[in-house]
């Protein structure tokens, strides 16, 4: 089954304790992205990656790191989490971002609900 | 900076009562405008991509249209299962960043 998986689904942590949220896709997609979703603010893009070793900042990259060492994986790293990073996080992937419409269709993971105390 | 504004924020319809959701956008050269559906507690699900003004796409009771400044998602004779939050997003030419609107929460009452 074609899918984007995220782990963990739920996480409660404390300020300053480094954490990683994993994201993996099995569709051989080139483009991967991380979003956070907050009430009243909608989905905001954190980082995206066009391909292996190619990443770029979205609208809200502060406090986050990413890496793309393999095509299928795109982990989100919070080196020193703070309470304002409490949010619902989504990973997404697509074939690419140019060409036929299917290239732009993003498949989203189920979400990771993060609480930082 | 790209911007997406969706209206209304919430919409309550009786089953069978057709309506439209609006997405106004500003972007420096449109690569694509996207519509997604999001059910509570789940990730967004892709509906449509529109590329140029005048383009229209349909899927079951949904029809998306695009002008140079806005897009509409028309819902014809909605059913309760159409209840969800509908998200609009844009991507500009020359870069890969995607900007989402806050969404319209649709409730269809039997």
mmCIF file of C-alpha atoms in Angstrom:
data_model
loop_
_atom_site.group_PDB
_atom_site.id
_atom_site.type_symbol
_atom_site.label_atom_id
_atom_site.label_comp_id
_atom_site.label_asym_id
_atom_site.label_seq_id
_atom_site.Cartn_x
_atom_site.Cartn_y
_atom_site.Cartn_z
ATOM 1 C CA UNK A 1 0.000 0.000 0.000
ATOM 2 C CA UNK A 2 1.324 3.423 -0.996
ATOM 3 C CA UNK A 3 1.713 5.489 2.121
ATOM 4 C CA UNK A 4 3.585 8.018 4.207
ATOM 5 C CA UNK A 5 4.337 6.878 7.727
ATOM 6 C CA UNK A 6 5.313 8.990 10.714
ATOM 7 C CA UNK A 7 6.606 7.969 14.108
ATOM 8 C CA UNK A 8 5.777 8.526 16.826
ATOM 9 C CA UNK A 9 2.110 9.460 16.450
ATOM 10 C CA UNK A 10 1.984 11.064 19.867
ATOM 11 C CA UNK A 11 4.824 12.469 21.945
ATOM 12 C CA UNK A 12 4.992 14.375 25.204
ATOM 13 C CA UNK A 13 8.409 15.711 26.114
ATOM 14 C CA UNK A 14 10.077 18.414 28.159
ATOM 15 C CA UNK A 15 11.794 21.616 27.144
ATOM 16 C CA UNK A 16 15.317 21.092 25.821
ATOM 17 C CA UNK A 17 15.212 17.341 25.313
ATOM 18 C CA UNK A 18 16.268 16.596 21.735
ATOM 19 C CA UNK A 19 13.810 14.575 19.691
ATOM 20 C CA UNK A 20 13.399 13.216 16.181
ATOM 21 C CA UNK A 21 10.166 12.543 14.328
ATOM 22 C CA UNK A 22 10.656 10.077 11.518
ATOM 23 C CA UNK A 23 8.938 10.158 8.135
ATOM 24 C CA UNK A 24 9.119 7.495 5.480
ATOM 25 C CA UNK A 25 7.407 7.048 2.109
ATOM 26 C CA UNK A 26 7.271 3.956 -0.108
ATOM 27 C CA UNK A 27 6.313 5.654 -3.388
ATOM 28 C CA UNK A 28 9.786 6.641 -4.628
ATOM 29 C CA UNK A 29 8.799 10.286 -4.388
ATOM 30 C CA UNK A 30 11.385 13.008 -4.928
ATOM 31 C CA UNK A 31 9.689 15.801 -2.991
ATOM 32 C CA UNK A 32 9.147 15.583 0.760
ATOM 33 C CA UNK A 33 8.020 18.226 3.208
ATOM 34 C CA UNK A 34 7.222 18.904 6.847
ATOM 35 C CA UNK A 35 4.304 21.042 8.031
ATOM 36 C CA UNK A 36 2.963 22.096 11.377
ATOM 37 C CA UNK A 37 -0.721 22.768 11.918
ATOM 38 C CA UNK A 38 -1.976 25.099 14.624
ATOM 39 C CA UNK A 39 -5.514 26.367 15.323
ATOM 40 C CA UNK A 40 -6.135 29.659 13.563
ATOM 41 C CA UNK A 41 -2.843 29.459 11.656
ATOM 42 C CA UNK A 42 -3.455 26.507 9.378
ATOM 43 C CA UNK A 43 -0.742 24.376 7.802
ATOM 44 C CA UNK A 44 2.651 26.055 7.656
ATOM 45 C CA UNK A 45 5.600 24.576 5.833
ATOM 46 C CA UNK A 46 8.714 24.019 7.937
ATOM 47 C CA UNK A 47 11.206 22.493 5.492
ATOM 48 C CA UNK A 48 11.052 20.742 2.174
ATOM 49 C CA UNK A 49 13.372 18.582 0.128
ATOM 50 C CA UNK A 50 13.541 18.279 -3.641
ATOM 51 C CA UNK A 51 15.708 15.158 -3.541
ATOM 52 C CA UNK A 52 18.469 13.438 -1.611
ATOM 53 C CA UNK A 53 20.790 15.975 0.035
ATOM 54 C CA UNK A 54 18.662 18.895 -1.245
ATOM 55 C CA UNK A 55 16.660 20.724 1.415
ATOM 56 C CA UNK A 56 15.321 24.247 1.815
ATOM 57 C CA UNK A 57 13.482 26.348 4.362
ATOM 58 C CA UNK A 58 9.755 26.833 4.349
ATOM 59 C CA UNK A 59 7.900 29.568 6.207
ATOM 60 C CA UNK A 60 8.695 28.530 9.793
ATOM 61 C CA UNK A 61 12.082 26.760 9.923
ATOM 62 C CA UNK A 62 13.371 28.242 13.198
ATOM 63 C CA UNK A 63 14.080 25.612 15.827
ATOM 64 C CA UNK A 64 13.952 22.684 13.395
ATOM 65 C CA UNK A 65 16.472 20.691 11.392
ATOM 66 C CA UNK A 66 15.999 18.142 8.646
ATOM 67 C CA UNK A 67 18.149 15.774 6.642
ATOM 68 C CA UNK A 68 17.592 13.769 3.466
ATOM 69 C CA UNK A 69 20.206 11.066 3.242
ATOM 70 C CA UNK A 70 17.906 8.540 1.590
ATOM 71 C CA UNK A 71 15.102 9.164 -0.858
ATOM 72 C CA UNK A 72 12.460 7.476 1.283
ATOM 73 C CA UNK A 73 13.239 9.111 4.652
ATOM 74 C CA UNK A 74 12.975 12.703 5.816
ATOM 75 C CA UNK A 75 13.331 13.027 9.610
ATOM 76 C CA UNK A 76 12.445 16.205 11.497
ATOM 77 C CA UNK A 77 14.800 17.064 14.330
ATOM 78 C CA UNK A 78 14.100 19.376 17.249
ATOM 79 C CA UNK A 79 17.471 19.973 18.914
ATOM 80 C CA UNK A 80 16.078 21.881 21.901
ATOM 81 C CA UNK A 81 12.275 21.789 21.880
ATOM 82 C CA UNK A 82 10.324 24.633 23.442
ATOM 83 C CA UNK A 83 6.632 24.900 24.410
ATOM 84 C CA UNK A 84 5.875 27.015 21.317
ATOM 85 C CA UNK A 85 6.711 23.958 19.222
ATOM 86 C CA UNK A 86 3.709 22.132 20.651
ATOM 87 C CA UNK A 87 1.724 21.362 17.535
ATOM 88 C CA UNK A 88 0.387 18.765 15.104
ATOM 89 C CA UNK A 89 3.068 17.853 12.568
ATOM 90 C CA UNK A 90 2.528 16.383 9.119
ATOM 91 C CA UNK A 91 4.987 14.908 6.687
ATOM 92 C CA UNK A 92 4.070 14.856 3.004
ATOM 93 C CA UNK A 93 5.565 13.627 -0.243
ATOM 94 C CA UNK A 94 4.970 13.945 -3.971
ATOM 95 C CA UNK A 95 6.569 12.667 -7.162
ATOM 96 C CA UNK A 96 7.933 16.137 -7.904
ATOM 97 C CA UNK A 97 6.659 19.652 -8.283
ATOM 98 C CA UNK A 98 6.609 20.178 -12.025
ATOM 99 C CA UNK A 99 5.106 18.364 -14.961
ATOM 100 C CA UNK A 100 1.749 16.540 -14.985
ATOM 101 C CA UNK A 101 -0.730 17.183 -12.213
ATOM 102 C CA UNK A 102 0.167 13.973 -10.441
ATOM 103 C CA UNK A 103 3.638 15.331 -9.841
ATOM 104 C CA UNK A 104 2.225 17.973 -7.530
ATOM 105 C CA UNK A 105 -0.206 15.829 -5.595
ATOM 106 C CA UNK A 106 1.068 15.618 -2.039
ATOM 107 C CA UNK A 107 0.393 12.524 0.042
ATOM 108 C CA UNK A 108 0.228 13.294 3.748
ATOM 109 C CA UNK A 109 1.131 11.127 6.690
ATOM 110 C CA UNK A 110 -1.253 10.581 9.628
ATOM 111 C CA UNK A 111 0.314 13.287 11.766
ATOM 112 C CA UNK A 112 2.383 13.480 14.960
ATOM 113 C CA UNK A 113 0.915 15.315 17.911
ATOM 114 C CA UNK A 114 3.766 16.823 19.903
ATOM 115 C CA UNK A 115 3.454 18.403 23.327
ATOM 116 C CA UNK A 116 6.450 20.178 24.861
ATOM 117 C CA UNK A 117 6.104 20.900 28.571
ATOM 118 C CA UNK B 1 5.400 36.579 0.061
ATOM 119 C CA UNK B 2 2.665 34.212 -1.080
ATOM 120 C CA UNK B 3 -0.703 34.562 0.653
ATOM 121 C CA UNK B 4 -3.856 32.451 0.670
ATOM 122 C CA UNK B 5 -7.139 33.588 2.224
ATOM 123 C CA UNK B 6 -10.097 31.253 2.448
ATOM 124 C CA UNK B 7 -13.701 32.196 3.128
ATOM 125 C CA UNK B 8 -15.923 31.546 4.883
ATOM 126 C CA UNK B 9 -14.068 30.072 7.856
ATOM 127 C CA UNK B 10 -17.047 27.834 8.549
ATOM 128 C CA UNK B 11 -20.100 26.857 6.550
ATOM 129 C CA UNK B 12 -23.144 24.924 7.589
ATOM 130 C CA UNK B 13 -25.360 23.496 4.831
ATOM 131 C CA UNK B 14 -28.444 21.364 4.707
ATOM 132 C CA UNK B 15 -28.048 18.171 2.724
ATOM 133 C CA UNK B 16 -28.663 19.009 -0.937
ATOM 134 C CA UNK B 17 -28.010 22.746 -0.490
ATOM 135 C CA UNK B 18 -25.317 23.711 -3.020
ATOM 136 C CA UNK B 19 -22.716 26.356 -2.204
ATOM 137 C CA UNK B 20 -19.193 27.573 -2.973
ATOM 138 C CA UNK B 21 -15.997 28.002 -0.991
ATOM 139 C CA UNK B 22 -13.605 30.797 -1.900
ATOM 140 C CA UNK B 23 -9.811 30.883 -2.019
ATOM 141 C CA UNK B 24 -8.146 34.224 -2.771
ATOM 142 C CA UNK B 25 -4.431 34.154 -3.426
ATOM 143 C CA UNK B 26 -1.413 36.292 -4.204
ATOM 144 C CA UNK B 27 1.669 34.662 -5.640
ATOM 145 C CA UNK B 28 4.471 35.790 -7.899
ATOM 146 C CA UNK B 29 3.694 33.545 -10.852
ATOM 147 C CA UNK B 30 1.409 30.614 -10.179
ATOM 148 C CA UNK B 31 2.832 27.146 -10.633
ATOM 149 C CA UNK B 32 -0.233 25.450 -9.208
ATOM 150 C CA UNK B 33 -3.238 25.898 -6.914
ATOM 151 C CA UNK B 34 -4.282 22.887 -4.864
ATOM 152 C CA UNK B 35 -7.407 21.828 -3.026
ATOM 153 C CA UNK B 36 -7.289 19.294 -0.198
ATOM 154 C CA UNK B 37 -9.860 17.795 2.115
ATOM 155 C CA UNK B 38 -9.007 17.152 5.768
ATOM 156 C CA UNK B 39 -11.053 15.031 8.146
ATOM 157 C CA UNK B 40 -10.631 15.526 11.910
ATOM 158 C CA UNK B 41 -7.453 13.928 13.237
ATOM 159 C CA UNK B 42 -6.200 12.963 9.776
ATOM 160 C CA UNK B 43 -3.768 14.258 7.211
ATOM 161 C CA UNK B 44 -5.049 16.271 4.241
ATOM 162 C CA UNK B 45 -6.223 14.327 1.211
ATOM 163 C CA UNK B 46 -5.565 15.667 -2.281
ATOM 164 C CA UNK B 47 -8.544 16.735 -4.405
ATOM 165 C CA UNK B 48 -7.433 18.928 -7.332
ATOM 166 C CA UNK B 49 -4.586 20.851 -8.915
ATOM 167 C CA UNK B 50 -5.349 23.867 -11.145
ATOM 168 C CA UNK B 51 -2.640 25.478 -13.243
ATOM 169 C CA UNK B 52 -4.071 28.375 -15.215
ATOM 170 C CA UNK B 53 -6.966 30.816 -15.202
ATOM 171 C CA UNK B 54 -10.093 29.352 -16.733
ATOM 172 C CA UNK B 55 -9.255 25.791 -15.789
ATOM 173 C CA UNK B 56 -11.946 23.646 -14.160
ATOM 174 C CA UNK B 57 -11.834 20.188 -12.609
ATOM 175 C CA UNK B 58 -14.597 17.980 -11.251
ATOM 176 C CA UNK B 59 -14.836 15.032 -8.935
ATOM 177 C CA UNK B 60 -18.209 13.674 -7.879
ATOM 178 C CA UNK B 61 -20.073 16.578 -6.215
ATOM 179 C CA UNK B 62 -17.036 18.899 -6.253
ATOM 180 C CA UNK B 63 -15.948 21.294 -8.956
ATOM 181 C CA UNK B 64 -12.911 23.561 -8.701
ATOM 182 C CA UNK B 65 -12.421 26.665 -10.839
ATOM 183 C CA UNK B 66 -9.576 29.149 -11.133
ATOM 184 C CA UNK B 67 -9.211 32.825 -12.042
ATOM 185 C CA UNK B 68 -6.107 35.007 -11.842
ATOM 186 C CA UNK B 69 -6.891 36.009 -8.260
ATOM 187 C CA UNK B 70 -9.096 33.333 -6.770
ATOM 188 C CA UNK B 71 -10.372 29.802 -6.899
ATOM 189 C CA UNK B 72 -13.776 28.424 -6.032
ATOM 190 C CA UNK B 73 -14.720 24.986 -4.826
ATOM 191 C CA UNK B 74 -18.342 24.409 -5.773
ATOM 192 C CA UNK B 75 -20.225 21.726 -3.888
ATOM 193 C CA UNK B 76 -23.366 20.496 -5.604
ATOM 194 C CA UNK B 77 -26.083 18.755 -3.578
ATOM 195 C CA UNK B 78 -23.737 17.977 -0.670
ATOM 196 C CA UNK B 79 -24.146 14.937 1.547
ATOM 197 C CA UNK B 80 -23.212 14.575 5.230
ATOM 198 C CA UNK B 81 -20.081 12.652 4.216
ATOM 199 C CA UNK B 82 -18.808 15.821 2.527
ATOM 200 C CA UNK B 83 -18.385 17.362 5.975
ATOM 201 C CA UNK B 84 -14.693 18.186 6.410
ATOM 202 C CA UNK B 85 -12.253 21.060 6.346
ATOM 203 C CA UNK B 86 -11.301 22.089 2.812
ATOM 204 C CA UNK B 87 -7.826 23.532 2.342
ATOM 205 C CA UNK B 88 -6.478 25.637 -0.506
ATOM 206 C CA UNK B 89 -2.754 25.975 -1.231
ATOM 207 C CA UNK B 90 -0.550 27.679 -3.826
ATOM 208 C CA UNK B 91 2.898 27.142 -5.191
ATOM 209 C CA UNK B 92 4.754 29.846 -7.098
ATOM 210 C CA UNK B 93 6.948 29.457 -10.131
ATOM 211 C CA UNK B 94 10.643 29.061 -9.604
ATOM 212 C CA UNK B 95 10.457 27.656 -6.105
ATOM 213 C CA UNK B 96 9.036 24.668 -4.358
ATOM 214 C CA UNK B 97 7.500 26.197 -1.252
ATOM 215 C CA UNK B 98 3.784 25.544 -0.723
ATOM 216 C CA UNK B 99 1.535 28.007 1.145
ATOM 217 C CA UNK B 100 -1.763 26.864 2.638
ATOM 218 C CA UNK B 101 -4.847 28.802 3.676
ATOM 219 C CA UNK B 102 -6.447 28.247 7.071
ATOM 220 C CA UNK B 103 -9.303 26.306 5.510
ATOM 221 C CA UNK B 104 -13.095 26.260 5.429
ATOM 222 C CA UNK B 105 -14.815 23.921 7.846
ATOM 223 C CA UNK B 106 -17.882 22.521 6.127
ATOM 224 C CA UNK B 107 -20.722 20.851 7.986
ATOM 225 C CA UNK B 108 -23.535 19.204 6.023
ATOM 226 C CA UNK B 109 -26.612 18.460 8.074
ATOM 227 C CA UNK B 110 -28.959 15.590 7.115
#
